[in-house]
Amino acid sequence: LDNINPLEYYSIDWSQVSAQPEETEVDPMVAGNCICDLTLQSCDMNCCCDEDCDPEDRDLFSECMAEAPPTPKIAYCVADTQIAEVNLPSGALAVVR
């Protein structure tokens, strides 16, 4: 396989290639709340929130993947009782200790 030229192996029939490509309008899709639903109108394995999966599909799942991103958590280097939020006159927010 080292001596195969990819252009020879995957030849292109240029007579079938349009010189002026057609414009195609693509409808944008909203991802929704089910982050494991990756394929349109198809059941995604182990995606329990995928509405394209019927009960028989779900019976075959080994587990349920996360349905939403994890809730963000704030980790403090000091106890949160030592931190206060201050609204400055400029509209900025300062966190002071």
Short mmCIF file of N, CA and C in Angstrom, two decimals:
data_model
loop_
_atom_site.label_atom_id
_atom_site.label_comp_id
_atom_site.label_asym_id
_atom_site.label_seq_id
_atom_site.Cartn_x
_atom_site.Cartn_y
_atom_site.Cartn_z
N LEU A 1 0.80 -1.21 0.00
CA LEU A 1 0.00 0.00 0.00
C LEU A 1 0.84 1.27 0.00
N ASP A 2 2.12 1.14 0.35
CA ASP A 2 2.98 2.33 0.41
C ASP A 2 3.18 2.97 -0.95
N ASN A 3 3.12 2.19 -2.02
CA ASN A 3 3.40 2.73 -3.35
C ASN A 3 2.14 3.11 -4.12
N ILE A 4 0.95 3.11 -3.45
CA ILE A 4 -0.30 3.49 -4.13
C ILE A 4 -0.45 5.01 -4.07
N ASN A 5 -0.68 5.60 -5.21
CA ASN A 5 -0.93 7.03 -5.30
C ASN A 5 -2.42 7.26 -5.02
N PRO A 6 -2.78 8.03 -3.99
CA PRO A 6 -4.20 8.22 -3.65
C PRO A 6 -5.02 8.81 -4.81
N LEU A 7 -4.41 9.61 -5.67
CA LEU A 7 -5.14 10.19 -6.79
C LEU A 7 -5.47 9.13 -7.84
N GLU A 8 -4.63 8.13 -7.96
CA GLU A 8 -4.92 7.04 -8.87
C GLU A 8 -5.91 6.06 -8.25
N TYR A 9 -5.79 5.84 -6.96
CA TYR A 9 -6.64 4.89 -6.27
C TYR A 9 -8.08 5.40 -6.14
N TYR A 10 -8.24 6.69 -5.84
CA TYR A 10 -9.55 7.32 -5.75
C TYR A 10 -9.70 8.30 -6.90
N SER A 11 -9.92 7.79 -8.07
CA SER A 11 -10.00 8.66 -9.24
C SER A 11 -11.28 9.49 -9.20
N ILE A 12 -11.20 10.67 -9.79
CA ILE A 12 -12.33 11.60 -9.83
C ILE A 12 -12.75 11.79 -11.28
N ASP A 13 -14.03 11.61 -11.54
CA ASP A 13 -14.59 11.86 -12.87
C ASP A 13 -14.99 13.33 -12.91
N TRP A 14 -14.10 14.19 -13.39
CA TRP A 14 -14.31 15.63 -13.37
C TRP A 14 -15.46 16.06 -14.27
N SER A 15 -15.91 15.21 -15.18
CA SER A 15 -17.04 15.57 -16.03
C SER A 15 -18.34 15.60 -15.22
N GLN A 16 -18.35 14.97 -14.05
CA GLN A 16 -19.53 14.96 -13.20
C GLN A 16 -19.50 16.05 -12.13
N VAL A 17 -18.43 16.83 -12.10
CA VAL A 17 -18.29 17.89 -11.09
C VAL A 17 -18.75 19.20 -11.71
N SER A 18 -19.71 19.84 -11.05
CA SER A 18 -20.26 21.10 -11.56
C SER A 18 -19.25 22.23 -11.39
N ALA A 19 -19.13 23.08 -12.41
CA ALA A 19 -18.26 24.25 -12.31
C ALA A 19 -18.91 25.31 -11.42
N GLN A 20 -20.24 25.32 -11.36
CA GLN A 20 -20.98 26.25 -10.51
C GLN A 20 -21.78 25.44 -9.49
N PRO A 21 -21.29 25.33 -8.25
CA PRO A 21 -22.03 24.53 -7.27
C PRO A 21 -23.39 25.15 -6.96
N GLU A 22 -24.36 24.29 -6.69
CA GLU A 22 -25.69 24.75 -6.35
C GLU A 22 -25.71 25.24 -4.91
N GLU A 23 -26.47 26.33 -4.66
CA GLU A 23 -26.63 26.80 -3.30
C GLU A 23 -27.64 25.92 -2.60
N THR A 24 -27.30 25.51 -1.40
CA THR A 24 -28.19 24.68 -0.61
C THR A 24 -28.46 25.38 0.71
N GLU A 25 -29.74 25.51 1.04
CA GLU A 25 -30.10 26.14 2.30
C GLU A 25 -30.28 25.05 3.34
N VAL A 26 -29.59 25.20 4.44
CA VAL A 26 -29.64 24.21 5.50
C VAL A 26 -30.38 24.81 6.69
N ASP A 27 -31.39 24.08 7.17
CA ASP A 27 -32.13 24.54 8.35
C ASP A 27 -31.30 24.30 9.59
N PRO A 28 -31.09 25.34 10.38
CA PRO A 28 -30.34 25.12 11.64
C PRO A 28 -31.20 24.31 12.60
N MET A 29 -30.56 23.50 13.39
CA MET A 29 -31.29 22.67 14.35
C MET A 29 -30.90 23.09 15.76
N VAL A 30 -31.86 23.07 16.64
CA VAL A 30 -31.62 23.36 18.04
C VAL A 30 -31.26 22.06 18.74
N ALA A 31 -30.19 22.09 19.48
CA ALA A 31 -29.73 20.87 20.13
C ALA A 31 -30.68 20.39 21.20
N GLY A 32 -31.33 21.30 21.90
CA GLY A 32 -32.26 20.89 22.95
C GLY A 32 -31.54 20.55 24.23
N ASN A 33 -32.25 19.89 25.13
CA ASN A 33 -31.71 19.60 26.45
C ASN A 33 -31.06 18.23 26.56
N CYS A 34 -31.21 17.39 25.57
CA CYS A 34 -30.68 16.03 25.61
C CYS A 34 -29.34 16.01 24.88
N ILE A 35 -28.24 16.13 25.65
CA ILE A 35 -26.92 16.28 25.01
C ILE A 35 -26.38 15.00 24.40
N CYS A 36 -26.96 13.84 24.75
CA CYS A 36 -26.46 12.59 24.16
C CYS A 36 -27.22 12.22 22.89
N ASP A 37 -28.24 13.01 22.51
CA ASP A 37 -29.01 12.77 21.28
C ASP A 37 -28.23 13.40 20.12
N LEU A 38 -27.40 12.59 19.47
CA LEU A 38 -26.48 13.11 18.46
C LEU A 38 -26.94 12.90 17.03
N THR A 39 -27.80 11.92 16.79
CA THR A 39 -28.22 11.63 15.42
C THR A 39 -29.70 11.96 15.23
N LEU A 40 -29.99 12.61 14.12
CA LEU A 40 -31.35 13.04 13.80
C LEU A 40 -32.21 11.85 13.43
N GLN A 41 -33.37 11.77 14.03
CA GLN A 41 -34.38 10.75 13.74
C GLN A 41 -33.82 9.33 13.85
N SER A 42 -32.97 9.13 14.84
CA SER A 42 -32.39 7.82 15.08
C SER A 42 -32.10 7.69 16.57
N CYS A 43 -32.28 6.49 17.08
CA CYS A 43 -32.05 6.24 18.50
C CYS A 43 -30.55 6.14 18.76
N ASP A 44 -30.07 6.93 19.71
CA ASP A 44 -28.66 6.87 20.12
C ASP A 44 -28.53 5.92 21.31
N MET A 45 -27.62 4.96 21.19
CA MET A 45 -27.44 3.94 22.21
C MET A 45 -27.13 4.56 23.57
N ASN A 46 -27.79 4.07 24.60
CA ASN A 46 -27.60 4.49 25.99
C ASN A 46 -28.00 5.95 26.24
N CYS A 47 -28.78 6.53 25.33
CA CYS A 47 -29.27 7.91 25.49
C CYS A 47 -30.74 7.82 25.89
N CYS A 48 -30.99 7.78 27.18
CA CYS A 48 -32.35 7.55 27.69
C CYS A 48 -33.29 8.73 27.44
N CYS A 49 -32.77 9.91 27.16
CA CYS A 49 -33.63 11.07 26.88
C CYS A 49 -33.89 11.24 25.38
N ASP A 50 -33.34 10.36 24.54
CA ASP A 50 -33.55 10.44 23.09
C ASP A 50 -34.98 10.02 22.77
N GLU A 51 -35.77 10.94 22.25
CA GLU A 51 -37.17 10.67 21.96
C GLU A 51 -37.35 9.71 20.78
N ASP A 52 -36.28 9.44 20.03
CA ASP A 52 -36.36 8.50 18.91
C ASP A 52 -36.24 7.05 19.38
N CYS A 53 -35.93 6.84 20.64
CA CYS A 53 -35.79 5.48 21.17
C CYS A 53 -37.14 5.00 21.71
N ASP A 54 -37.53 3.81 21.31
CA ASP A 54 -38.77 3.25 21.83
C ASP A 54 -38.43 2.36 23.04
N PRO A 55 -39.44 1.91 23.78
CA PRO A 55 -39.17 1.10 24.98
C PRO A 55 -38.32 -0.15 24.70
N GLU A 56 -38.48 -0.75 23.54
CA GLU A 56 -37.68 -1.93 23.20
C GLU A 56 -36.20 -1.56 23.07
N ASP A 57 -35.93 -0.37 22.50
CA ASP A 57 -34.54 0.10 22.40
C ASP A 57 -33.96 0.30 23.79
N ARG A 58 -34.73 0.96 24.64
CA ARG A 58 -34.24 1.27 25.99
C ARG A 58 -33.97 0.02 26.81
N ASP A 59 -34.72 -1.04 26.55
CA ASP A 59 -34.49 -2.31 27.25
C ASP A 59 -33.10 -2.87 26.94
N LEU A 60 -32.54 -2.50 25.80
CA LEU A 60 -31.22 -2.99 25.40
C LEU A 60 -30.07 -2.14 25.94
N PHE A 61 -30.38 -0.97 26.50
CA PHE A 61 -29.33 -0.08 27.01
C PHE A 61 -28.65 -0.71 28.22
N SER A 62 -27.35 -0.55 28.30
CA SER A 62 -26.60 -1.05 29.46
C SER A 62 -26.55 -0.01 30.57
N GLU A 63 -26.76 1.26 30.21
CA GLU A 63 -26.76 2.36 31.17
C GLU A 63 -27.36 3.59 30.49
N CYS A 64 -27.57 4.64 31.25
CA CYS A 64 -28.05 5.90 30.68
C CYS A 64 -26.92 6.92 30.74
N MET A 65 -26.61 7.52 29.60
CA MET A 65 -25.60 8.58 29.58
C MET A 65 -26.18 9.85 30.17
N ALA A 66 -25.32 10.80 30.47
CA ALA A 66 -25.76 12.08 31.03
C ALA A 66 -26.72 12.76 30.06
N GLU A 67 -27.82 13.28 30.58
CA GLU A 67 -28.82 13.93 29.74
C GLU A 67 -28.56 15.42 29.61
N ALA A 68 -27.77 15.97 30.49
CA ALA A 68 -27.48 17.40 30.47
C ALA A 68 -26.05 17.61 30.97
N PRO A 69 -25.47 18.76 30.64
CA PRO A 69 -24.13 19.02 31.15
C PRO A 69 -24.17 19.11 32.68
N PRO A 70 -23.06 18.81 33.34
CA PRO A 70 -23.05 18.89 34.79
C PRO A 70 -23.25 20.32 35.26
N THR A 71 -23.87 20.46 36.42
CA THR A 71 -24.08 21.79 37.01
C THR A 71 -22.74 22.36 37.41
N PRO A 72 -22.44 23.60 36.99
CA PRO A 72 -21.15 24.20 37.37
C PRO A 72 -21.06 24.37 38.89
N LYS A 73 -19.89 24.13 39.41
CA LYS A 73 -19.65 24.27 40.84
C LYS A 73 -18.53 25.27 41.07
N ILE A 74 -18.69 26.06 42.08
CA ILE A 74 -17.65 27.03 42.44
C ILE A 74 -16.84 26.43 43.58
N ALA A 75 -15.55 26.31 43.37
CA ALA A 75 -14.67 25.80 44.42
C ALA A 75 -13.90 26.98 45.02
N TYR A 76 -13.98 27.11 46.31
CA TYR A 76 -13.29 28.20 47.00
C TYR A 76 -12.01 27.68 47.64
N CYS A 77 -10.97 28.52 47.61
CA CYS A 77 -9.72 28.18 48.27
C CYS A 77 -9.82 28.47 49.76
N VAL A 78 -10.77 29.31 50.12
CA VAL A 78 -11.01 29.64 51.53
C VAL A 78 -12.48 29.32 51.81
N ALA A 79 -12.85 29.32 53.05
CA ALA A 79 -14.23 29.04 53.42
C ALA A 79 -15.14 30.10 52.80
N ASP A 80 -16.31 29.67 52.30
CA ASP A 80 -17.21 30.63 51.63
C ASP A 80 -17.77 31.66 52.59
N THR A 81 -17.64 31.44 53.89
CA THR A 81 -18.09 32.45 54.86
C THR A 81 -17.16 33.65 54.90
N GLN A 82 -15.94 33.50 54.35
CA GLN A 82 -14.97 34.58 54.33
C GLN A 82 -15.02 35.40 53.04
N ILE A 83 -15.97 35.08 52.16
CA ILE A 83 -16.04 35.76 50.87
C ILE A 83 -17.34 36.54 50.79
N ALA A 84 -17.25 37.78 50.27
CA ALA A 84 -18.45 38.60 50.09
C ALA A 84 -18.41 39.20 48.69
N GLU A 85 -19.60 39.36 48.07
CA GLU A 85 -19.68 40.00 46.77
C GLU A 85 -20.00 41.48 46.99
N VAL A 86 -19.31 42.33 46.26
CA VAL A 86 -19.51 43.77 46.41
C VAL A 86 -19.83 44.34 45.03
N ASN A 87 -20.95 45.06 44.91
CA ASN A 87 -21.28 45.75 43.67
C ASN A 87 -20.66 47.13 43.71
N LEU A 88 -19.76 47.38 42.80
CA LEU A 88 -19.07 48.67 42.74
C LEU A 88 -19.93 49.69 42.01
N PRO A 89 -19.73 51.00 42.28
CA PRO A 89 -20.49 52.03 41.59
C PRO A 89 -20.39 51.96 40.07
N SER A 90 -19.30 51.44 39.56
CA SER A 90 -19.11 51.36 38.11
C SER A 90 -19.98 50.26 37.49
N GLY A 91 -20.61 49.45 38.32
CA GLY A 91 -21.41 48.34 37.81
C GLY A 91 -20.64 47.03 37.80
N ALA A 92 -19.34 47.10 38.08
CA ALA A 92 -18.53 45.90 38.11
C ALA A 92 -18.80 45.13 39.41
N LEU A 93 -18.47 43.88 39.40
CA LEU A 93 -18.65 43.03 40.56
C LEU A 93 -17.27 42.64 41.07
N ALA A 94 -17.06 42.85 42.36
CA ALA A 94 -15.78 42.48 42.95
C ALA A 94 -16.04 41.43 44.02
N VAL A 95 -15.15 40.48 44.13
CA VAL A 95 -15.22 39.48 45.18
C VAL A 95 -14.07 39.78 46.11
N VAL A 96 -14.40 40.07 47.36
CA VAL A 96 -13.34 40.44 48.33
C VAL A 96 -13.32 39.44 49.45
N ARG A 97 -12.20 39.40 50.08
CA ARG A 97 -12.02 38.46 51.18
C ARG A 97 -11.68 39.22 52.42
#
